[in-house]
C-alpha cells in the first residue's frame, strides 16, 4: 500500500477545500497558534512512518492525553471502572456538568473532563510524583524522549480552570474525589499541556493498533483485552457529542483534543495522527476529521 501518496493526496484535497473553524480561545494561549498548520502522519504495524505537511511540528495534545492516562489506569487499577467512572457515551460536550448530578457524581466515561479528572485523581493516589509518572509513561509508549510540557499553556489553562474545578468539586461532594482539587487540576492541566508532533502521536498510538505492542521499542505495554476496551471507549466516547458522527464518517477508534490533534487506529493495520488547530463547535479539528473521512473512504477500510 502506497500510504505516502495517499496521505499527500488527502492533505492536498482537504487543503483546497478551505475549511475553517475556531481556535480554542477558552484557553487563551491556544488561540495564539498559527491556524493554518496541518500535518498527517501514518505509522503501519511494521513501523514504517509516512508523513506530510506539518507532521513533525509539536502541538498541545490536550484531551488526547486522556487516552494515555486511561491506559496507565488500565494497567494498574482496573477496579476504578464502573465504580468511579462509567464506560458509556455521554452525548454531551466534553466539559458538561449536567449528567453528574443525575448520576451521583460518577462520570459517564474517562474521556469527558469529569472522567479524566477522576482518572487523574486515582493516578495521584497511586504515584508519589504523578506528573513524572504520566510524562514517563507517554515517553515510553511513544518511544520518544523529547515530549515537552508547554509551561505557557499550562499556566494559561490553570488560570482558566473554573469549569474543571467545578466538575472536580461537584464530584468531591459525592465522595468520588480523594485528593485536593488544586492538586488534581495541576496534574490534569499538566498532562493536557504536553506537546507532541503527529509523528510522535502516531508512534504512541501504534500500541492501540498493534495489540499493545510498540514496534519502536521492546516493551509490551498492555494485553489485547485491555486494548480492545480502550479502543471501544475511543470509538464510542472519543469525540464527545460528535462520537457517533465520527464513527459514521470515519469508522475508526480515535481521540481528539482542543489543540486540534486527532489520533486514530485501524487495528492490525496502522495508527494515524492528524493535526490542524481550527475546531468545529464540538471542539474537534475541522480538517483533522475531514482528512480521516477522506482517507478511510479512499482506502475502503475501517472497523466496519
Ligand atoms: N484541557 C482541556 C480542558 O480541560 C481539554 C479539553 C479537550 O481537549 N477537549 O478543557
mmCIF file of C-alpha atoms and ligand atoms in Angstrom:
data_model
loop_
_atom_site.group_PDB
_atom_site.id
_atom_site.type_symbol
_atom_site.label_atom_id
_atom_site.label_comp_id
_atom_site.label_asym_id
_atom_site.label_seq_id
_atom_site.Cartn_x
_atom_site.Cartn_y
_atom_site.Cartn_z
ATOM 1 C CA UNK A 1 0.000 0.000 0.000
ATOM 2 C CA UNK A 2 1.387 3.395 -1.010
ATOM 3 C CA UNK A 3 0.453 5.241 2.157
ATOM 4 C CA UNK A 4 2.756 8.156 1.359
ATOM 5 C CA UNK A 5 0.937 9.109 -1.867
ATOM 6 C CA UNK A 6 -2.407 8.503 -0.159
ATOM 7 C CA UNK A 7 -1.793 10.901 2.747
ATOM 8 C CA UNK A 8 -0.311 13.523 0.388
ATOM 9 C CA UNK A 9 -3.426 13.295 -1.770
ATOM 10 C CA UNK A 10 -5.705 13.572 1.268
ATOM 11 C CA UNK A 11 -3.698 16.524 2.630
ATOM 12 C CA UNK A 12 -3.994 18.323 -0.692
ATOM 13 C CA UNK A 13 -7.709 17.617 -1.116
ATOM 14 C CA UNK A 14 -8.512 18.907 2.359
ATOM 15 C CA UNK A 15 -6.246 21.935 1.971
ATOM 16 C CA UNK A 16 -8.000 23.140 -1.201
ATOM 17 C CA UNK A 17 -11.438 22.857 0.450
ATOM 18 C CA UNK A 18 -10.581 25.949 2.513
ATOM 19 C CA UNK A 19 -12.367 24.634 5.622
ATOM 20 C CA UNK A 20 -12.370 26.981 8.583
ATOM 21 C CA UNK A 21 -13.166 26.723 12.292
ATOM 22 C CA UNK A 22 -12.253 28.445 15.568
ATOM 23 C CA UNK A 23 -9.149 28.220 17.732
ATOM 24 C CA UNK A 24 -9.746 27.049 21.317
ATOM 25 C CA UNK A 25 -9.798 30.545 22.793
ATOM 26 C CA UNK A 26 -11.165 29.485 26.204
ATOM 27 C CA UNK A 27 -7.517 28.585 26.913
ATOM 28 C CA UNK A 28 -6.030 31.931 25.769
ATOM 29 C CA UNK A 29 -2.582 30.538 24.961
ATOM 30 C CA UNK A 30 -4.113 28.092 22.447
ATOM 31 C CA UNK A 31 -5.620 30.985 20.492
ATOM 32 C CA UNK A 32 -2.108 32.211 19.642
ATOM 33 C CA UNK A 33 -1.092 29.301 17.394
ATOM 34 C CA UNK A 34 -0.887 29.660 13.606
ATOM 35 C CA UNK A 35 -4.280 28.313 12.456
ATOM 36 C CA UNK A 36 -3.022 27.285 9.013
ATOM 37 C CA UNK A 37 -0.836 24.414 10.177
ATOM 38 C CA UNK A 38 -1.869 20.970 9.006
ATOM 39 C CA UNK A 39 0.028 17.697 9.279
ATOM 40 C CA UNK A 40 -0.682 13.986 8.837
ATOM 41 C CA UNK A 41 1.421 11.019 9.926
ATOM 42 C CA UNK A 42 0.559 7.355 9.423
ATOM 43 C CA UNK A 43 2.548 4.531 11.014
ATOM 44 C CA UNK A 44 1.919 0.979 9.875
ATOM 45 C CA UNK A 45 2.227 -2.069 12.105
ATOM 46 C CA UNK A 46 5.658 -2.840 10.661
ATOM 47 C CA UNK A 47 6.881 0.529 11.909
ATOM 48 C CA UNK A 48 7.055 2.341 8.557
ATOM 49 C CA UNK A 49 6.409 6.057 9.043
ATOM 50 C CA UNK A 50 4.676 8.196 6.399
ATOM 51 C CA UNK A 51 4.270 11.927 6.954
ATOM 52 C CA UNK A 52 3.166 15.043 5.138
ATOM 53 C CA UNK A 53 2.669 18.748 5.883
ATOM 54 C CA UNK A 54 3.444 19.903 9.429
ATOM 55 C CA UNK A 55 3.719 16.361 10.767
ATOM 56 C CA UNK A 56 6.896 16.987 12.727
ATOM 57 C CA UNK A 57 5.737 20.167 14.475
ATOM 58 C CA UNK A 58 4.739 19.864 18.107
ATOM 59 C CA UNK A 59 1.290 20.901 19.309
ATOM 60 C CA UNK A 60 -0.698 20.801 22.528
ATOM 61 C CA UNK A 61 -2.122 17.292 22.871
ATOM 62 C CA UNK A 62 -4.837 18.397 25.330
ATOM 63 C CA UNK A 63 -7.515 15.704 25.679
ATOM 64 C CA UNK A 64 -5.571 13.153 23.660
ATOM 65 C CA UNK A 65 -3.557 12.816 26.899
ATOM 66 C CA UNK A 66 -6.699 11.234 28.414
ATOM 67 C CA UNK A 67 -6.076 8.107 26.333
ATOM 68 C CA UNK A 68 -2.636 7.814 27.895
ATOM 69 C CA UNK A 69 -3.805 8.380 31.483
ATOM 70 C CA UNK A 70 -6.606 5.868 30.853
ATOM 71 C CA UNK A 71 -4.019 3.380 29.596
ATOM 72 C CA UNK A 72 -1.948 3.918 32.753
ATOM 73 C CA UNK A 73 -5.030 3.381 34.894
ATOM 74 C CA UNK A 74 -5.872 0.244 32.943
ATOM 75 C CA UNK A 75 -2.534 -1.327 33.686
ATOM 76 C CA UNK A 76 -2.697 -0.770 37.442
ATOM 77 C CA UNK A 77 -6.242 -0.105 38.642
ATOM 78 C CA UNK A 78 -8.958 -1.798 36.622
ATOM 79 C CA UNK A 79 -11.363 -1.725 39.572
ATOM 80 C CA UNK A 80 -11.885 2.008 39.035
ATOM 81 C CA UNK A 81 -14.161 1.334 36.055
ATOM 82 C CA UNK A 82 -17.906 1.369 36.710
ATOM 83 C CA UNK A 83 -17.315 2.103 40.428
ATOM 84 C CA UNK A 84 -15.830 5.569 39.849
ATOM 85 C CA UNK A 85 -16.008 6.096 36.062
ATOM 86 C CA UNK A 86 -18.514 4.585 33.697
ATOM 87 C CA UNK A 87 -17.987 3.354 30.143
ATOM 88 C CA UNK A 88 -20.961 4.862 28.308
ATOM 89 C CA UNK A 89 -21.004 7.656 25.713
ATOM 90 C CA UNK A 90 -22.191 10.942 27.203
ATOM 91 C CA UNK A 91 -23.737 12.636 24.161
ATOM 92 C CA UNK A 92 -22.773 15.880 25.891
ATOM 93 C CA UNK A 93 -19.947 18.423 25.497
ATOM 94 C CA UNK A 94 -16.585 17.442 26.996
ATOM 95 C CA UNK A 95 -16.853 19.861 29.916
ATOM 96 C CA UNK A 96 -20.531 19.370 30.716
ATOM 97 C CA UNK A 97 -21.767 19.172 34.316
ATOM 98 C CA UNK A 98 -25.372 18.104 33.765
ATOM 99 C CA UNK A 99 -25.239 14.293 33.883
ATOM 100 C CA UNK A 100 -23.100 14.275 37.024
ATOM 101 C CA UNK A 101 -25.965 15.376 39.230
ATOM 102 C CA UNK A 102 -28.382 12.719 37.989
ATOM 103 C CA UNK A 103 -25.719 10.017 38.088
ATOM 104 C CA UNK A 104 -24.359 10.518 41.610
ATOM 105 C CA UNK A 105 -21.062 12.085 40.639
ATOM 106 C CA UNK A 106 -19.976 9.111 38.504
ATOM 107 C CA UNK A 107 -18.823 10.438 35.106
ATOM 108 C CA UNK A 108 -20.136 8.718 32.006
ATOM 109 C CA UNK A 109 -16.686 7.845 30.647
ATOM 110 C CA UNK A 110 -12.960 8.560 31.067
ATOM 111 C CA UNK A 111 -12.725 10.894 28.046
ATOM 112 C CA UNK A 112 -15.063 13.667 29.162
ATOM 113 C CA UNK A 113 -13.309 16.085 31.515
ATOM 114 C CA UNK A 114 -15.113 14.763 34.615
ATOM 115 C CA UNK A 115 -13.989 11.193 33.897
ATOM 116 C CA UNK A 116 -10.429 12.236 33.122
ATOM 117 C CA UNK A 117 -10.302 14.193 36.399
ATOM 118 C CA UNK A 118 -11.258 11.022 38.323
ATOM 119 C CA UNK A 119 -8.527 9.080 36.499
ATOM 120 C CA UNK A 120 -6.021 11.834 37.316
ATOM 121 C CA UNK A 121 -7.154 11.701 40.967
ATOM 122 C CA UNK A 122 -6.564 7.925 41.033
ATOM 123 C CA UNK A 123 -3.111 8.339 39.450
ATOM 124 C CA UNK A 124 -2.194 10.974 42.080
ATOM 125 C CA UNK A 125 -3.131 8.492 44.823
ATOM 126 C CA UNK A 126 -1.004 5.795 43.219
ATOM 127 C CA UNK A 127 2.232 7.615 42.293
ATOM 128 C CA UNK A 128 4.403 9.850 44.510
ATOM 129 C CA UNK A 129 5.302 12.064 41.516
ATOM 130 C CA UNK A 130 2.268 11.814 39.213
ATOM 131 C CA UNK A 131 3.465 14.411 36.676
ATOM 132 C CA UNK A 132 6.678 12.471 36.200
ATOM 133 C CA UNK A 133 4.887 9.113 36.094
ATOM 134 C CA UNK A 134 2.462 10.315 33.385
ATOM 135 C CA UNK A 135 5.219 12.040 31.427
ATOM 136 C CA UNK A 136 7.465 8.962 31.527
ATOM 137 C CA UNK A 137 4.605 6.662 30.614
ATOM 138 C CA UNK A 138 3.823 8.709 27.489
ATOM 139 C CA UNK A 139 7.525 8.830 26.580
ATOM 140 C CA UNK A 140 7.706 5.067 26.960
ATOM 141 C CA UNK A 141 4.730 4.231 24.743
ATOM 142 C CA UNK A 142 5.814 6.751 22.090
ATOM 143 C CA UNK A 143 9.429 5.523 22.412
ATOM 144 C CA UNK A 144 10.369 9.219 22.320
ATOM 145 C CA UNK A 145 12.276 11.259 24.904
ATOM 146 C CA UNK A 146 11.506 14.750 23.567
ATOM 147 C CA UNK A 147 7.935 15.317 24.701
ATOM 148 C CA UNK A 148 7.966 18.716 26.439
ATOM 149 C CA UNK A 149 5.306 20.332 28.550
ATOM 150 C CA UNK A 150 4.452 23.860 27.413
ATOM 151 C CA UNK A 151 4.582 25.985 30.604
ATOM 152 C CA UNK A 152 2.671 28.866 28.970
ATOM 153 C CA UNK A 153 -0.229 26.602 28.006
ATOM 154 C CA UNK A 154 -0.112 25.004 31.459
ATOM 155 C CA UNK A 155 -0.310 28.397 33.207
ATOM 156 C CA UNK A 156 -2.972 29.627 30.796
ATOM 157 C CA UNK A 157 -5.137 26.583 31.445
ATOM 158 C CA UNK A 158 -4.596 26.774 35.208
ATOM 159 C CA UNK A 159 -5.677 30.405 35.160
ATOM 160 C CA UNK A 160 -8.872 29.486 33.297
ATOM 161 C CA UNK A 161 -9.831 26.286 35.081
ATOM 162 C CA UNK A 162 -13.076 27.326 36.791
ATOM 163 C CA UNK A 163 -15.141 24.790 34.848
ATOM 164 C CA UNK A 164 -12.800 21.887 35.585
ATOM 165 C CA UNK A 165 -12.636 22.947 39.254
ATOM 166 C CA UNK A 166 -16.425 22.974 39.331
ATOM 167 C CA UNK A 167 -16.526 19.432 37.930
ATOM 168 C CA UNK A 168 -13.964 18.188 40.456
ATOM 169 C CA UNK A 169 -15.673 19.920 43.399
ATOM 170 C CA UNK A 170 -19.042 18.557 42.387
ATOM 171 C CA UNK A 171 -17.690 15.006 42.208
ATOM 172 C CA UNK A 172 -15.964 15.502 45.567
ATOM 173 C CA UNK A 173 -19.350 16.275 47.092
ATOM 174 C CA UNK A 174 -20.430 12.774 46.023
ATOM 175 C CA UNK A 175 -17.265 11.257 47.526
ATOM 176 C CA UNK A 176 -15.763 10.441 44.117
ATOM 177 C CA UNK A 177 -12.581 12.533 44.544
ATOM 178 C CA UNK A 178 -9.838 11.727 47.080
ATOM 179 C CA UNK A 179 -7.143 14.362 46.596
ATOM 180 C CA UNK A 180 -7.215 18.139 46.820
ATOM 181 C CA UNK A 181 -8.910 19.915 43.923
ATOM 182 C CA UNK A 182 -5.849 22.166 43.420
ATOM 183 C CA UNK A 183 -3.560 19.173 43.054
ATOM 184 C CA UNK A 184 -5.903 17.398 40.619
ATOM 185 C CA UNK A 185 -6.246 20.485 38.418
ATOM 186 C CA UNK A 186 -2.468 20.994 38.484
ATOM 187 C CA UNK A 187 -1.747 17.439 37.304
ATOM 188 C CA UNK A 188 -4.644 17.317 34.827
ATOM 189 C CA UNK A 189 -3.622 20.600 33.166
ATOM 190 C CA UNK A 190 -0.010 19.397 33.156
ATOM 191 C CA UNK A 191 -0.806 16.320 31.071
ATOM 192 C CA UNK A 192 -3.087 18.351 28.780
ATOM 193 C CA UNK A 193 -0.182 20.788 28.182
ATOM 194 C CA UNK A 194 2.243 18.167 26.874
ATOM 195 C CA UNK A 195 3.313 18.714 23.302
ATOM 196 C CA UNK A 196 3.797 16.075 20.644
ATOM 197 C CA UNK A 197 4.094 16.044 16.874
ATOM 198 C CA UNK A 198 1.838 13.956 14.613
ATOM 199 C CA UNK A 199 4.787 11.605 14.180
ATOM 200 C CA UNK A 200 5.215 11.109 17.934
ATOM 201 C CA UNK A 201 1.482 10.737 18.441
ATOM 202 C CA UNK A 202 1.099 8.171 15.661
ATOM 203 C CA UNK A 203 4.036 6.237 17.158
ATOM 204 C CA UNK A 204 2.392 6.323 20.597
ATOM 205 C CA UNK A 205 -0.977 5.259 19.154
ATOM 206 C CA UNK A 206 0.579 2.265 17.434
ATOM 207 C CA UNK A 207 0.087 0.201 20.603
ATOM 208 C CA UNK A 208 -3.699 0.537 20.129
ATOM 209 C CA UNK A 209 -3.386 -0.781 16.557
ATOM 210 C CA UNK A 210 -0.898 -3.486 17.404
ATOM 211 C CA UNK A 211 -2.356 -5.445 20.351
ATOM 212 C CA UNK A 212 -0.440 -3.496 22.960
ATOM 213 C CA UNK A 213 2.975 -3.783 21.315
ATOM 214 C CA UNK A 214 5.115 -0.969 20.047
ATOM 215 C CA UNK A 215 7.427 -1.880 17.194
ATOM 216 C CA UNK A 216 9.732 1.009 18.124
ATOM 217 C CA UNK A 217 10.889 -0.341 21.464
ATOM 218 C CA UNK A 218 10.752 -3.729 23.107
ATOM 219 C CA UNK A 219 8.118 -3.231 25.798
ATOM 220 C CA UNK A 220 4.775 -4.974 25.663
ATOM 221 C CA UNK A 221 2.625 -2.259 27.169
ATOM 222 C CA UNK A 222 -0.829 -3.845 27.575
ATOM 223 C CA UNK A 223 -2.647 -7.113 26.914
ATOM 224 C CA UNK A 224 -5.023 -7.479 23.965
ATOM 225 C CA UNK A 225 -8.218 -7.439 26.024
ATOM 226 C CA UNK A 226 -7.329 -4.094 27.642
ATOM 227 C CA UNK A 227 -6.516 -2.663 24.207
ATOM 228 C CA UNK A 228 -9.914 -3.906 22.980
ATOM 229 C CA UNK A 229 -11.609 -1.991 25.790
ATOM 230 C CA UNK A 230 -9.639 1.226 25.276
ATOM 231 C CA UNK A 231 -10.397 1.123 21.540
ATOM 232 C CA UNK A 232 -14.094 0.559 22.280
ATOM 233 C CA UNK A 233 -14.057 3.637 24.517
ATOM 234 C CA UNK A 234 -12.300 5.679 21.833
ATOM 235 C CA UNK A 235 -14.882 4.617 19.265
ATOM 236 C CA UNK A 236 -17.899 5.348 21.457
ATOM 237 C CA UNK A 237 -16.644 8.326 23.506
ATOM 238 C CA UNK A 238 -13.506 9.751 21.852
ATOM 239 C CA UNK A 239 -15.248 12.739 20.236
ATOM 240 C CA UNK A 240 -17.798 13.611 22.942
ATOM 241 C CA UNK A 241 -21.124 14.607 21.394
ATOM 242 C CA UNK A 242 -19.655 14.021 17.939
ATOM 243 C CA UNK A 243 -18.628 10.387 18.585
ATOM 244 C CA UNK A 244 -21.498 8.961 16.531
ATOM 245 C CA UNK A 245 -20.747 11.297 13.649
ATOM 246 C CA UNK A 246 -17.053 10.376 13.712
ATOM 247 C CA UNK A 247 -17.862 6.644 13.753
ATOM 248 C CA UNK A 248 -20.292 7.206 10.856
ATOM 249 C CA UNK A 249 -17.852 9.198 8.743
ATOM 250 C CA UNK A 250 -14.525 7.626 9.684
ATOM 251 C CA UNK A 251 -15.251 4.305 11.378
ATOM 252 C CA UNK A 252 -12.081 4.177 13.497
ATOM 253 C CA UNK A 253 -11.434 4.371 17.243
ATOM 254 C CA UNK A 254 -9.888 7.783 17.851
ATOM 255 C CA UNK A 255 -9.404 10.677 20.233
ATOM 256 C CA UNK A 256 -9.349 14.408 19.708
ATOM 257 C CA UNK A 257 -8.015 17.361 21.674
ATOM 258 C CA UNK A 258 -8.749 21.086 21.600
ATOM 259 C CA UNK A 259 -5.177 21.686 20.398
ATOM 260 C CA UNK A 260 -6.530 20.397 17.059
ATOM 261 C CA UNK A 261 -4.943 16.952 17.158
ATOM 262 C CA UNK A 262 -6.675 13.663 16.392
ATOM 263 C CA UNK A 263 -5.187 10.212 16.895
ATOM 264 C CA UNK A 264 -6.897 7.131 15.424
ATOM 265 C CA UNK A 265 -6.162 3.484 14.706
ATOM 266 C CA UNK A 266 -7.136 0.716 12.358
ATOM 267 C CA UNK A 267 -6.334 -2.359 14.480
ATOM 268 C CA UNK A 268 -3.895 -4.694 12.763
ATOM 269 C CA UNK A 269 -3.020 -2.118 10.090
ATOM 270 C CA UNK A 270 -1.949 1.343 11.224
ATOM 271 C CA UNK A 271 -2.178 4.294 13.560
ATOM 272 C CA UNK A 272 -2.626 7.812 12.270
ATOM 273 C CA UNK A 273 -2.354 11.310 13.710
ATOM 274 C CA UNK A 274 -3.704 14.454 12.080
ATOM 275 C CA UNK A 275 -3.301 17.978 13.370
ATOM 276 C CA UNK A 276 -4.854 21.259 12.378
ATOM 277 C CA UNK A 277 -5.740 23.772 15.112
ATOM 278 C CA UNK A 278 -9.091 25.131 13.973
ATOM 279 C CA UNK A 279 -12.020 23.377 15.677
ATOM 280 C CA UNK A 280 -15.700 22.838 14.969
ATOM 281 C CA UNK A 281 -18.360 23.716 17.545
ATOM 282 C CA UNK A 282 -17.874 20.353 19.307
ATOM 283 C CA UNK A 283 -14.179 21.115 19.926
ATOM 284 C CA UNK A 284 -12.812 18.718 17.295
ATOM 285 C CA UNK A 285 -10.378 19.591 14.473
ATOM 286 C CA UNK A 286 -12.255 20.513 11.293
ATOM 287 C CA UNK A 287 -9.506 19.476 8.882
ATOM 288 C CA UNK A 288 -8.494 16.526 11.055
ATOM 289 C CA UNK A 289 -11.920 14.923 10.818
ATOM 290 C CA UNK A 290 -12.299 15.674 7.108
ATOM 291 C CA UNK A 291 -8.858 14.187 6.376
ATOM 292 C CA UNK A 292 -9.712 10.956 8.201
ATOM 293 C CA UNK A 293 -13.074 10.712 6.462
ATOM 294 C CA UNK A 294 -11.483 11.068 3.012
ATOM 295 C CA UNK A 295 -8.633 8.702 3.898
ATOM 296 C CA UNK A 296 -10.871 5.869 5.082
ATOM 297 C CA UNK A 297 -13.215 6.395 2.103
ATOM 298 C CA UNK A 298 -10.302 6.209 -0.343
ATOM 299 C CA UNK A 299 -8.818 3.165 1.391
ATOM 300 C CA UNK A 300 -12.198 1.477 1.628
ATOM 301 C CA UNK A 301 -11.284 0.253 5.103
ATOM 302 C CA UNK A 302 -12.471 0.968 8.624
ATOM 303 C CA UNK A 303 -13.523 -1.103 11.612
ATOM 304 C CA UNK A 304 -16.666 -1.974 9.709
HETATM 305 N N1 LIG B 1 -7.542 20.743 28.791
HETATM 306 C C1 LIG B 1 -8.788 20.862 28.099
HETATM 307 C C2 LIG B 1 -9.921 21.122 29.074
HETATM 308 O O1 LIG B 1 -9.927 20.618 30.144
HETATM 309 C C3 LIG B 1 -9.014 19.608 27.331
HETATM 310 C C4 LIG B 1 -10.300 19.605 26.535
HETATM 311 C C5 LIG B 1 -10.192 18.915 25.212
HETATM 312 O O2 LIG B 1 -9.117 18.784 24.613
HETATM 313 N N2 LIG B 1 -11.323 18.525 24.681
HETATM 314 O O3 LIG B 1 -10.825 21.850 28.801
#
